Amino acid sequence: MKSVLTLALCLAVIVSAQAQSQLKPPTEPVIDRFLRYVKIDTQSAEDQTTVPSTRKQLNLANLLAKELTTVGAQGVRVSEFGIVYAMIPGNLPDNSKVPTVGLIAHMDTSPEVSGANVMPIIHKNYQGGDIVLPKDPNQVISVAKNPILKQMIGDDIITADGTTLLGSDDKAGCAEIMTMIDTLKQNPQIKHGNLAIAFTPDEEVGGGIEKFDVKNFGANVAYTVDGESLGEISNETWSAKTATVTFQGRNTHPGTAKGIMVNALYAIADYLDRFPHDILPETTEERVGFAHPYTGTLEVEQSVLKILLRDFDLRGLEAKEKMLRDMVTQTQAKFPDVKITIDVKENYKNMKEVLKDFPELTDNAIEASKRAGLQPYIKPIRGGTDGARLTFNGLPTPNLFTGGQNFHGKLEFNSRRGLEKTTEMLINLVQIFAAK
Ligand SMILES: [Zn+2]
């Protein structure tokens, strides 16, 4: 009996492996689609009052909308804020029995480095060693700083030419989701429920997701496809607050200031001196949070200090806030003539606070990665994501890998395998939701 079971299991594995290799290919390979998208300049801009922050993002939005229609999506629309929405109807006897899964990628690239005239270069059949980018020999992707290169022998590595970023963040996500949809259309034997698709602007400047229409998007759960190395799954960000400490002094003409002037600069210096050295960004990593005085103004009359607070644990965040308030009390005691006030605002919370109640989201992503032959792992993000905001707006949304590396810089890269394996993982993922 046992051997019969084993045999049956073996056969099942062989059938699924065969089925995967027998898939009809998409109409366009994911790498070709990716190379087309990165050539479209979609750089977003800081401190704009409109969404999208730059009109050029609409060039990719409109193209994606057109291509979504071509691959059979329904209800394709580009909102007034440049968000592309679409629905891929499921092919199950009753699609309402499985959750509608959302897949989201962002179209914009970082304001930090130019995304105009991106010239992607394919380093075919990489054989090890540092990669020097041809248009600027100072731009070197070194094995020392990128040990992941050692796992990429034989892969086709894709970089920019040294003058721009590549834009894999997050056009890899866009290309992988589109190729998944294309592959589903070519292979109706792949069973899946309804899939809600969105491509968003302004992720890099944090404005786009505020305009996201969670209700009409129609998903029960979702994933952003915006992470890095193959296998990396993130269901946790840290929680974030910003503190503003104001030191109110009294200014007057320095020639007649005796007994009148109260110089706020000395109070702010005293306050800064009280920061413990072991809780700063420059002294912490991994799961350890920080307090980071990062900007301010210095005036005799009024000096202001801004401080970022970050911690994966809400209690840890509260402890840091209490520390700042205690330091205010101490400095105030030393400088009774300066009026010191502190104001703390919440920016975002760790999405794990919500996602802990949706373990299947992480579990299914792990299973989908394993079926693609990858070794999945959970990585907490030392930052915020669009998914974190969506999670607190009612749509639980962890983040999945794209295969990309070195985001926001000229040394950004991805690879053929990175793009193909992520696409394969997404195809597995929608099937796993359908099978449950
Ligand atoms: Zn991104």
XYZ file of N, CA and C in Angstrom, residues 27-282:
768
model
N 2.936 35.286 -25.474
C 3.128 35.861 -26.818
C 4.426 36.664 -26.885
N 4.900 37.124 -25.732
C 6.162 37.872 -25.693
C 6.937 37.423 -24.453
N 8.211 37.024 -24.610
C 8.986 36.603 -23.433
C 9.072 37.737 -22.410
N 9.128 37.382 -21.132
C 9.114 38.398 -20.070
C 10.294 39.354 -20.210
N 11.438 38.839 -20.675
C 12.624 39.698 -20.785
C 12.410 40.774 -21.854
N 11.755 40.406 -22.969
C 11.499 41.387 -24.035
C 10.524 42.461 -23.555
N 9.518 42.012 -22.841
C 8.530 42.954 -22.307
C 9.214 43.927 -21.335
N 10.065 43.371 -20.473
C 10.811 44.180 -19.499
C 11.674 45.223 -20.204
N 12.410 44.791 -21.249
C 13.301 45.714 -21.960
C 12.511 46.846 -22.621
N 11.297 46.565 -23.057
C 10.453 47.621 -23.629
C 10.044 48.616 -22.549
N 9.631 48.110 -21.385
C 9.109 49.005 -20.345
C 10.199 49.910 -19.766
N 11.418 49.370 -19.579
C 12.444 50.200 -18.927
C 12.881 51.367 -19.805
N 12.604 51.268 -21.116
C 13.003 52.365 -22.011
C 12.033 53.543 -21.940
N 10.922 53.360 -21.243
C 9.948 54.444 -21.106
C 10.255 55.202 -19.810
N 10.541 56.490 -19.929
C 10.905 57.308 -18.755
C 9.656 57.568 -17.906
N 9.671 57.086 -16.665
C 8.528 57.273 -15.759
C 8.975 57.790 -14.404
N 10.053 58.571 -14.390
C 10.575 59.067 -13.113
C 9.529 59.951 -12.410
N 9.298 59.686 -11.134
C 8.386 60.521 -10.352
C 9.181 61.657 -9.711
N 8.487 62.648 -9.144
C 9.157 63.834 -8.589
C 8.633 64.118 -7.192
N 9.548 64.561 -6.313
C 9.183 64.906 -4.930
C 8.418 66.231 -4.896
N 7.664 66.414 -3.828
C 7.039 67.705 -3.494
C 6.142 68.268 -4.600
N 5.382 67.401 -5.254
C 4.411 67.874 -6.235
C 3.031 67.829 -5.595
N 2.134 68.675 -6.099
C 0.796 68.708 -5.506
C -0.165 67.792 -6.253
N 0.269 67.248 -7.410
C -0.629 66.416 -8.208
C -0.212 64.954 -8.149
N -1.171 64.056 -8.400
C -0.899 62.636 -8.614
C -1.461 62.276 -9.988
N -0.646 61.757 -10.922
C 0.777 61.474 -10.744
C 1.628 62.742 -10.676
N 2.790 62.628 -10.037
C 3.664 63.781 -9.849
C 4.296 64.231 -11.160
N 4.400 63.306 -12.130
C 4.917 63.648 -13.458
C 3.981 63.047 -14.505
N 3.676 63.844 -15.530
C 2.725 63.396 -16.560
C 3.274 62.212 -17.348
N 4.617 62.126 -17.446
C 5.189 61.077 -18.307
C 4.886 59.669 -17.819
N 4.518 59.535 -16.539
C 4.137 58.199 -16.052
C 2.919 57.665 -16.797
N 2.106 58.595 -17.326
C 0.893 58.181 -18.038
C 1.230 57.457 -19.351
N 2.428 57.709 -19.892
C 2.812 57.009 -21.131
C 2.835 55.502 -20.900
N 3.419 55.092 -19.767
C 3.435 53.655 -19.452
C 2.050 53.185 -19.016
N 1.342 54.025 -18.256
C -0.009 53.646 -17.801
C -0.905 53.326 -18.998
N -0.881 54.205 -19.997
C -1.749 53.998 -21.162
C -1.320 52.779 -21.969
N -0.007 52.543 -22.053
C 0.488 51.357 -22.770
C 0.040 50.082 -22.054
N 0.198 50.059 -20.733
C -0.191 48.872 -19.960
C -1.686 48.613 -20.090
N -2.472 49.689 -20.091
C -3.925 49.531 -20.239
C -4.251 48.878 -21.585
N -3.563 49.334 -22.637
C -3.793 48.777 -23.970
C -3.401 47.295 -23.999
N -2.251 46.991 -23.423
C -1.766 45.607 -23.446
C -2.640 44.695 -22.575
N -3.175 45.234 -21.488
C -4.080 44.448 -20.646
C -5.307 44.034 -21.455
N -5.829 44.966 -22.234
C -6.989 44.650 -23.069
C -6.631 43.547 -24.071
N -5.431 43.636 -24.649
C -4.985 42.632 -25.627
C -4.908 41.236 -25.013
N -4.484 41.147 -23.737
C -4.356 39.817 -23.125
C -5.645 39.381 -22.413
N -6.746 40.056 -22.721
C -8.040 39.543 -22.281
C -8.546 40.073 -20.953
N -7.927 41.140 -20.433
C -8.421 41.706 -19.172
C -9.749 42.426 -19.406
N -10.555 42.508 -18.344
C -11.834 43.209 -18.439
C -11.805 44.445 -17.540
N -12.702 45.378 -17.842
C -12.835 46.577 -17.005
C -11.543 47.374 -16.911
N -10.760 47.376 -17.996
C -9.486 48.094 -17.951
C -9.747 49.598 -17.916
N -9.116 50.290 -16.958
C -9.287 51.745 -16.899
C -8.052 52.400 -16.287
N -7.810 53.635 -16.720
C -6.748 54.440 -16.105
C -7.465 55.553 -15.346
N -7.298 55.604 -14.031
C -8.033 56.582 -13.228
C -7.462 57.981 -13.431
N -8.163 58.982 -12.909
C -7.693 60.373 -13.052
C -6.337 60.576 -12.385
N -5.942 59.650 -11.502
C -4.644 59.747 -10.828
C -3.577 58.872 -11.510
N -3.923 58.311 -12.667
C -2.938 57.532 -13.412
C -2.774 56.103 -12.919
N -3.720 55.612 -12.111
C -3.657 54.220 -11.658
C -4.381 53.344 -12.678
N -3.705 52.262 -13.117
C -4.306 51.332 -14.078
C -4.974 50.208 -13.284
N -6.261 49.976 -13.536
C -6.993 48.877 -12.887
C -7.513 47.923 -13.960
N -7.554 46.625 -13.635
C -8.151 45.656 -14.564
C -8.534 44.401 -13.795
N -9.378 43.591 -14.405
C -9.788 42.319 -13.797
C -9.568 41.189 -14.810
N -8.916 40.125 -14.359
C -8.784 38.920 -15.176
C -9.817 37.925 -14.648
N -10.842 37.629 -15.444
C -11.879 36.737 -14.926
C -11.326 35.337 -14.665
N -11.782 34.719 -13.589
C -11.352 33.362 -13.277
C -11.952 32.359 -14.248
N -11.422 31.138 -14.243
C -11.940 30.092 -15.132
C -12.372 28.854 -14.334
N -12.803 29.097 -13.082
C -13.281 28.002 -12.240
C -14.798 27.861 -12.429
N -15.349 26.680 -12.098
C -16.809 26.521 -12.187
C -17.531 27.592 -11.365
N -16.978 27.937 -10.185
C -17.574 29.001 -9.371
C -16.448 29.868 -8.784
N -16.170 30.967 -9.460
C -15.048 31.826 -9.032
C -15.281 32.469 -7.673
N -16.551 32.544 -7.258
C -16.847 33.221 -5.993
C -16.398 32.380 -4.793
N -16.047 31.099 -5.061
C -15.639 30.227 -3.950
C -14.191 30.463 -3.527
N -13.411 31.156 -4.339
C -12.011 31.429 -3.971
C -11.824 32.948 -3.905
N -10.857 33.399 -3.086
C -10.666 34.852 -2.980
C -10.196 35.462 -4.306
N -10.616 36.695 -4.551
C -10.060 37.455 -5.669
C -8.705 37.999 -5.210
N -7.653 37.572 -5.907
C -6.296 37.941 -5.515
C -5.861 39.160 -6.327
N -5.355 40.159 -5.649
C -4.847 41.353 -6.318
C -3.344 41.259 -6.532
N -2.869 41.745 -7.667
C -1.425 41.819 -7.935
C -1.108 43.242 -8.372
N -0.128 43.843 -7.687
C 0.128 45.281 -7.856
C 1.628 45.528 -8.070
N 1.946 46.364 -9.041
C 3.336 46.822 -9.225
C 3.288 48.322 -9.488
N 4.413 49.005 -9.236
C 4.404 50.447 -9.503
C 5.185 50.777 -10.772
N 4.723 51.831 -11.445
C 5.264 52.189 -12.763
C 6.394 53.200 -12.684
N 6.422 54.003 -11.607
C 7.405 55.086 -11.552
C 8.773 54.571 -11.119
N 9.796 55.360 -11.430
C 11.152 55.081 -10.944
C 11.593 56.217 -10.023
N 12.632 55.949 -9.262
C 13.075 56.850 -8.199
C 13.498 58.232 -8.715
N 13.145 59.300 -7.973
C 13.620 60.638 -8.339
C 15.129 60.806 -8.135
N 15.773 59.852 -7.451
C 17.187 60.023 -7.092
C 18.133 59.977 -8.285
N 17.826 59.121 -9.270
C 18.722 58.948 -10.419
C 17.882 59.003 -11.701
N 18.438 59.593 -12.747
C 17.695 59.747 -14.001
C 17.185 58.414 -14.539
N 15.966 58.455 -15.079
C 15.383 57.286 -15.737
C 15.100 57.601 -17.201
N 15.750 58.675 -17.725
C 15.541 59.061 -19.131
C 16.572 58.369 -20.015
N 16.147 57.923 -21.185
C 17.023 57.258 -22.166
C 17.770 56.068 -21.560
N 17.045 55.233 -20.838
C 17.657 54.019 -20.278
C 18.057 53.086 -21.435
N 19.328 52.686 -21.438
C 19.835 51.758 -22.459
C 20.191 50.437 -21.770
N 19.231 49.514 -21.689
C 19.524 48.258 -20.992
C 20.550 47.422 -21.741
N 21.418 46.766 -20.983
C 22.463 45.929 -21.577
C 22.311 44.511 -21.027
N 22.343 43.533 -21.920
C 22.252 42.134 -21.473
C 23.653 41.540 -21.490
N 24.126 41.155 -20.309
C 25.432 40.490 -20.190
C 25.155 38.990 -20.284
N 25.211 38.477 -21.512
C 24.785 37.093 -21.770
C 25.738 36.088 -21.135
N 25.142 35.015 -20.598
C 25.914 33.896 -20.061
C 27.054 34.376 -19.155
N 26.671 35.083 -18.110
C 27.617 35.664 -17.143
C 28.527 34.567 -16.578
N 29.831 34.849 -16.593
C 30.797 33.833 -16.166
C 31.564 34.245 -14.906
N 31.008 35.160 -14.122
C 31.662 35.572 -12.877
C 32.471 36.847 -13.071
N 32.905 37.436 -11.956
C 33.711 38.660 -12.020
C 32.864 39.913 -11.936
N 33.560 41.054 -11.758
C 32.881 42.344 -11.649
C 32.325 42.762 -13.011
N 31.208 43.494 -12.967
C 30.607 43.987 -14.212
C 30.820 45.497 -14.270
N 31.600 45.954 -15.258
C 31.846 47.386 -15.438
C 30.817 47.914 -16.430
N 30.124 48.978 -16.050
C 29.094 49.516 -16.935
C 29.761 50.390 -18.001
N 29.469 50.137 -19.283
C 30.295 50.657 -20.379
C 30.379 52.175 -20.497
N 29.316 52.909 -20.161
C 29.351 54.356 -20.377
C 30.010 55.109 -19.231
N 30.302 54.419 -18.110
C 30.976 55.063 -16.989
C 31.766 54.005 -16.217
N 33.072 53.925 -16.508
C 33.903 52.871 -15.895
C 33.964 52.947 -14.369
N 33.517 54.088 -13.787
C 33.463 54.173 -12.322
C 32.285 53.396 -11.740
N 31.356 53.043 -12.596
C 30.180 52.297 -12.136
C 30.453 50.813 -12.305
N 30.748 50.151 -11.185
C 31.134 48.740 -11.218
C 30.238 47.928 -10.280
N 29.606 46.906 -10.827
C 28.846 45.975 -9.979
C 29.835 44.896 -9.552
N 30.340 45.022 -8.319
C 31.415 44.128 -7.893
C 30.862 42.897 -7.180
N 31.587 41.806 -7.303
C 31.206 40.574 -6.613
C 31.302 40.793 -5.098
N 32.306 41.602 -4.668
C 32.498 41.853 -3.235
C 31.255 42.486 -2.609
N 30.675 43.458 -3.324
C 29.502 44.135 -2.774
C 28.194 43.460 -3.164
N 28.265 42.554 -4.159
C 27.064 41.852 -4.627
C 27.322 40.354 -4.684
N 27.480 39.725 -3.500
C 27.822 38.289 -3.495
C 26.785 37.421 -4.203
N 25.586 37.957 -4.409
C 24.549 37.182 -5.102
C 24.991 36.831 -6.531
N 25.949 37.613 -7.077
C 26.459 37.337 -8.431
C 27.021 35.919 -8.538
N 27.539 35.411 -7.406
C 28.125 34.062 -7.436
C 27.081 32.998 -7.753
N 25.822 33.332 -7.449
C 24.737 32.378 -7.749
C 24.173 32.590 -9.151
N 24.762 33.502 -9.910
C 24.143 33.876 -11.188
C 24.990 33.474 -12.401
N 25.940 32.556 -12.173
C 26.780 32.080 -13.282
C 25.887 31.420 -14.336
N 26.082 31.814 -15.585
C 25.304 31.242 -16.681
C 24.021 31.994 -16.975
N 23.640 32.902 -16.072
C 22.424 33.696 -16.260
C 22.723 34.870 -17.210
N 21.687 35.454 -17.776
C 21.858 36.682 -18.557
C 21.523 37.855 -17.646
N 22.529 38.641 -17.271
C 22.321 39.740 -16.326
C 21.988 41.013 -17.098
N 21.001 41.735 -16.591
C 20.546 42.955 -17.273
C 20.893 44.166 -16.411
N 21.645 45.106 -16.987
C 22.025 46.334 -16.286
C 21.677 47.543 -17.165
N 21.838 48.734 -16.601
C 21.800 49.954 -17.409
C 23.227 50.190 -17.929
N 23.464 51.314 -18.639
C 24.785 51.513 -19.252
C 25.737 52.323 -18.378
N 25.295 52.700 -17.158
C 26.163 53.466 -16.256
C 25.755 54.919 -16.132
N 24.813 55.373 -16.960
C 24.404 56.781 -16.908
C 23.026 56.971 -16.271
N 22.270 55.890 -16.116
C 20.913 55.981 -15.559
C 20.687 54.805 -14.615
N 19.563 54.817 -13.920
C 19.160 53.583 -13.248
C 18.566 52.647 -14.296
N 18.300 51.390 -13.916
C 17.709 50.451 -14.875
C 16.187 50.565 -14.871
N 15.621 50.750 -13.678
C 14.162 50.823 -13.586
C 13.531 49.454 -13.402
N 14.348 48.471 -13.007
C 13.786 47.165 -12.648
C 12.790 47.356 -11.503
N 13.104 48.286 -10.619
C 12.187 48.733 -9.565
C 11.286 49.800 -10.158
N 10.067 49.546 -10.622
C 9.460 48.257 -10.465
C 8.883 47.770 -11.796
N 9.613 48.066 -12.892
C 9.116 47.589 -14.186
C 9.283 46.086 -14.302
N 10.157 45.498 -13.463
C 10.204 44.032 -13.393
C 8.851 43.514 -12.929
N 8.322 44.128 -11.851
C 7.002 43.724 -11.345
C 5.921 43.878 -12.411
N 5.951 44.994 -13.135
C 4.965 45.219 -14.209
C 5.077 44.130 -15.278
N 6.309 43.843 -15.724
C 6.522 42.868 -16.802
C 6.155 41.452 -16.347
N 6.474 41.135 -15.098
C 6.199 39.783 -14.583
C 4.691 39.542 -14.446
N 3.976 40.536 -13.949
C 2.515 40.384 -13.822
C 1.881 40.281 -15.212
N 2.324 41.151 -16.147
C 1.764 41.108 -17.506
C 2.049 39.765 -18.176
N 3.253 39.239 -17.980
C 3.610 37.964 -18.616
C 2.831 36.807 -17.991
N 2.576 36.919 -16.685
C 1.732 35.908 -16.035
C 0.347 35.892 -16.692
N -0.236 37.076 -16.885
C -1.580 37.164 -17.477
C -1.551 36.606 -18.909
N -0.523 36.979 -19.659
C -0.338 36.510 -21.035
C -0.257 34.977 -21.053
N 0.504 34.411 -20.117
C 0.666 32.952 -20.052
C -0.657 32.270 -19.689
N -1.403 32.878 -18.769
C -2.708 32.301 -18.404
C -3.626 32.259 -19.616
N -3.559 33.319 -20.427
C -4.434 33.371 -21.614
C -4.076 32.279 -22.617
N -2.770 31.999 -22.759
C -2.323 30.972 -23.715
C -2.608 29.566 -23.202
N -2.867 29.445 -21.893
C -2.991 28.118 -21.269
C -4.249 28.027 -20.417
N -5.415 27.933 -21.064
C -6.664 27.904 -20.286
C -6.769 26.703 -19.340
N -5.877 25.711 -19.518
C -5.891 24.568 -18.583
C -5.395 24.965 -17.194
N -4.712 26.117 -17.059
C -4.289 26.601 -15.735
C -5.505 27.210 -15.043
N -5.854 26.633 -13.918
C -7.075 27.084 -13.223
C -6.756 28.189 -12.218
N -7.551 29.229 -12.266
C -7.349 30.347 -11.328
C -8.676 31.068 -11.088
N -8.761 31.746 -9.957
C -9.936 32.564 -9.651
C -9.809 33.947 -10.281
N -10.710 34.846 -9.930
C -10.626 36.214 -10.445
C -9.344 36.872 -9.927
N -8.696 37.624 -10.811
C -7.461 38.315 -10.434
C -7.647 39.814 -10.670
N -7.416 40.611 -9.637
C -7.487 42.066 -9.769
C -6.066 42.574 -10.000
N -5.905 43.402 -11.020
C -4.568 43.880 -11.388
C -4.526 45.404 -11.237
N -3.419 45.930 -10.692
C -3.247 47.386 -10.659
C -1.785 47.758 -10.868
N -1.590 48.813 -11.643
C -0.259 49.407 -11.803
C -0.368 50.850 -11.305
N 0.517 51.200 -10.364
C 0.351 52.475 -9.666
C 1.482 53.455 -9.975
N 1.194 54.760 -9.941
C 2.234 55.787 -10.085
C 2.762 56.189 -8.708
N 3.874 56.921 -8.699
C 4.310 57.676 -7.504
C 4.549 56.843 -6.253
N 4.950 55.576 -6.411
C 5.293 54.794 -5.219
C 6.526 55.377 -4.554
N 7.478 55.811 -5.379
C 8.766 56.273 -4.850
C 8.650 57.575 -4.071
N 7.590 58.342 -4.325
C 7.405 59.592 -3.600
C 6.232 59.497 -2.623
N 5.667 58.306 -2.539
C 4.695 58.026 -1.478
C 3.318 58.622 -1.665
N 2.992 59.102 -2.854
C 1.690 59.760 -3.016
C 0.627 58.936 -3.704
N 1.066 58.001 -4.579
C 0.122 57.299 -5.443
C -0.894 56.459 -4.693
N -0.436 55.785 -3.645
C -1.297 54.800 -2.986
C -2.422 55.467 -2.210
N -2.245 56.770 -1.871
C -3.323 57.503 -1.190
C -4.574 57.548 -2.055
N -4.358 57.483 -3.377
C -5.482 57.619 -4.315
C -6.025 56.266 -4.750
N -5.523 55.189 -4.137
C -5.905 53.847 -4.568
C -7.327 53.527 -4.126
N -8.138 53.061 -5.075
C -9.546 52.770 -4.828
C -9.688 51.299 -4.420
N -9.488 51.038 -3.129
C -9.488 49.650 -2.629
C -10.823 48.965 -2.934
N -11.928 49.692 -2.758
C -13.261 49.086 -2.888
C -13.494 48.621 -4.330
N -13.268 49.507 -5.289
C -13.537 49.132 -6.678
C -12.467 48.232 -7.283
N -11.321 48.172 -6.649
C -10.271 47.254 -7.106
C -10.816 45.828 -7.065
N -11.581 45.525 -6.027
C -12.317 44.261 -5.996
C -11.560 43.061 -5.471
N -10.374 43.246 -4.915
C -9.605 42.109 -4.398
C -9.928 41.872 -2.924
N -9.847 40.608 -2.496
C -9.985 40.276 -1.081
C -8.641 40.349 -0.371
N -7.613 39.934 -1.096
C -6.233 39.987 -0.595
C -5.364 40.409 -1.777
N -4.130 40.835 -1.510
C -3.293 41.272 -2.628
C -1.817 41.097 -2.304
N -1.002 41.250 -3.318
C 0.449 41.268 -3.167
C 0.991 42.437 -3.978
N 1.970 43.153 -3.432
C 2.783 44.005 -4.280
C 3.944 43.139 -4.772
N 4.301 43.303 -6.042
C 5.440 42.575 -6.618
C 6.520 43.627 -6.816
N 7.308 43.869 -5.757
C 8.187 45.041 -5.722
C 9.412 44.788 -4.841
N 9.737 43.502 -4.605
C 10.857 43.193 -3.730
C 12.135 42.917 -4.510
N 13.092 42.294 -3.836
C 14.415 42.124 -4.443
C 14.697 40.661 -4.792
N 15.681 40.050 -4.119
C 16.202 38.733 -4.517
C 15.123 37.666 -4.631
N 15.341 36.725 -5.554
C 14.438 35.593 -5.737
C 14.201 34.893 -4.402
N 12.940 34.665 -4.061
C 12.588 33.950 -2.838
C 12.252 34.866 -1.671
N 12.552 36.166 -1.793
C 12.346 37.095 -0.670
C 10.867 37.517 -0.568
N 10.269 37.208 0.587
C 8.863 37.539 0.840
C 8.819 38.428 2.083
N 8.068 39.527 2.027
C 8.020 40.438 3.170
C 6.589 40.623 3.638
N 6.341 40.255 4.896
C 5.010 40.465 5.475
C 5.111 41.416 6.667
N 6.229 42.131 6.705
C 6.476 42.978 7.862
C 7.284 44.208 7.459
N 6.829 45.367 7.869
C 7.636 46.594 7.761
C 7.822 47.084 9.182
N 8.669 48.069 9.377
C 8.673 48.626 10.720
C 7.572 49.671 10.837
N 7.330 50.113 12.071
C 6.363 51.174 12.307
C 7.125 52.488 12.383
N 6.474 53.570 11.953
C 7.204 54.822 11.799
C 6.460 56.004 12.394
N 7.208 56.837 13.117
C 6.689 58.118 13.603
C 7.724 59.209 13.310
N 7.273 60.445 13.275
C 8.187 61.582 13.143
C 7.925 62.550 14.294
N 8.992 62.944 14.987
C 8.864 63.901 16.092
C 9.424 65.256 15.664
N 8.752 66.319 16.075
C 9.249 67.678 15.860
C 9.422 68.334 17.229
N 10.654 68.725 17.552
C 10.919 69.381 18.842
C 11.242 70.849 18.552
N 10.484 71.755 19.185
C 10.646 73.190 18.947
C 11.232 73.857 20.199
N 12.281 74.641 19.999
C 12.974 75.350 21.084
C 12.722 76.834 20.880
N 11.861 77.413 21.723
C 11.472 78.815 21.570
C 12.345 79.691 22.468
N 13.197 80.542 21.853
C 14.026 81.475 22.627
C 13.504 82.893 22.480
N 14.398 83.882 22.672
C 13.996 85.286 22.476
C 15.160 86.017 21.829
N 14.916 86.631 20.671
C 15.984 87.322 19.961
C 15.875 88.830 20.172
N 17.015 89.464 20.095
C 17.027 90.933 20.131
C 18.348 91.365 19.512
N 18.549 92.668 19.293
C 19.817 93.125 18.713
C 20.961 92.708 19.645
N 21.987 92.026 19.099
C 23.038 91.529 20.006
C 23.781 92.657 20.705
N 23.711 93.870 20.164
C 24.406 94.992 20.805
C 23.763 95.410 22.128
N 22.479 95.114 22.258
C 21.760 95.514 23.476
C 21.029 94.321 24.061
N 21.702 93.149 23.991
C 21.015 91.896 24.334
C 21.161 91.493 25.795
N 21.987 92.183 26.530
C 22.288 91.740 27.890
C 21.024 91.655 28.748
N 20.834 90.463 29.304
C 19.681 90.248 30.176
C 18.371 90.039 29.444
N 18.399 90.112 28.081
C 17.147 89.985 27.300
C 17.184 88.732 26.427
N 18.300 88.568 25.683
C 18.339 87.479 24.710
C 18.316 86.114 25.376
N 17.514 85.199 24.789
C 17.532 83.790 25.177
C 17.837 82.999 23.897
N 19.027 82.421 23.814
C 19.490 81.791 22.572
C 19.101 80.314 22.539
N 18.175 79.988 21.634
C 17.651 78.618 21.557
C 18.691 77.608 21.078
N 19.774 78.083 20.452
C 20.780 77.157 19.906
C 21.434 76.285 20.986
N 21.640 76.880 22.165
C 22.312 76.099 23.217
C 21.416 74.972 23.728
N 20.120 75.238 23.728
C 19.176 74.205 24.184
C 19.116 73.050 23.180
N 19.113 73.389 21.883
C 19.034 72.321 20.874
C 20.336 71.492 20.894
N 21.463 72.157 21.157
C 22.738 71.427 21.237
C 22.725 70.456 22.413
N 22.190 70.924 23.543
C 22.090 70.066 24.733
C 21.205 68.857 24.446
N 20.086 69.123 23.757
C 19.139 68.039 23.449
C 19.795 66.995 22.534
N 20.473 67.448 21.499
C 21.135 66.531 20.551
C 22.190 65.675 21.253
N 22.848 66.292 22.218
C 23.914 65.603 22.943
C 23.379 64.440 23.786
N 22.081 64.457 24.067
C 21.497 63.419 24.915
C 21.145 62.133 24.157
N 21.239 62.143 22.813
C 20.868 60.933 22.052
C 21.849 59.794 22.334
N 21.347 58.639 22.812
C 22.233 57.485 23.006
C 22.803 57.036 21.653
N 24.074 56.680 21.635
C 24.726 56.368 20.362
C 24.324 55.024 19.781
N 23.762 54.156 20.628
C 23.464 52.808 20.123
C 22.065 52.667 19.542
N 21.321 53.766 19.365
C 19.992 53.636 18.747
C 19.874 54.525 17.508
N 20.984 54.744 16.824
C 20.993 55.595 15.631
C 21.012 54.722 14.372
N 20.604 55.267 13.214
C 20.642 54.462 11.976
C 22.049 53.950 11.665
N 23.052 54.751 12.005
C 24.429 54.366 11.681
C 24.982 53.298 12.611
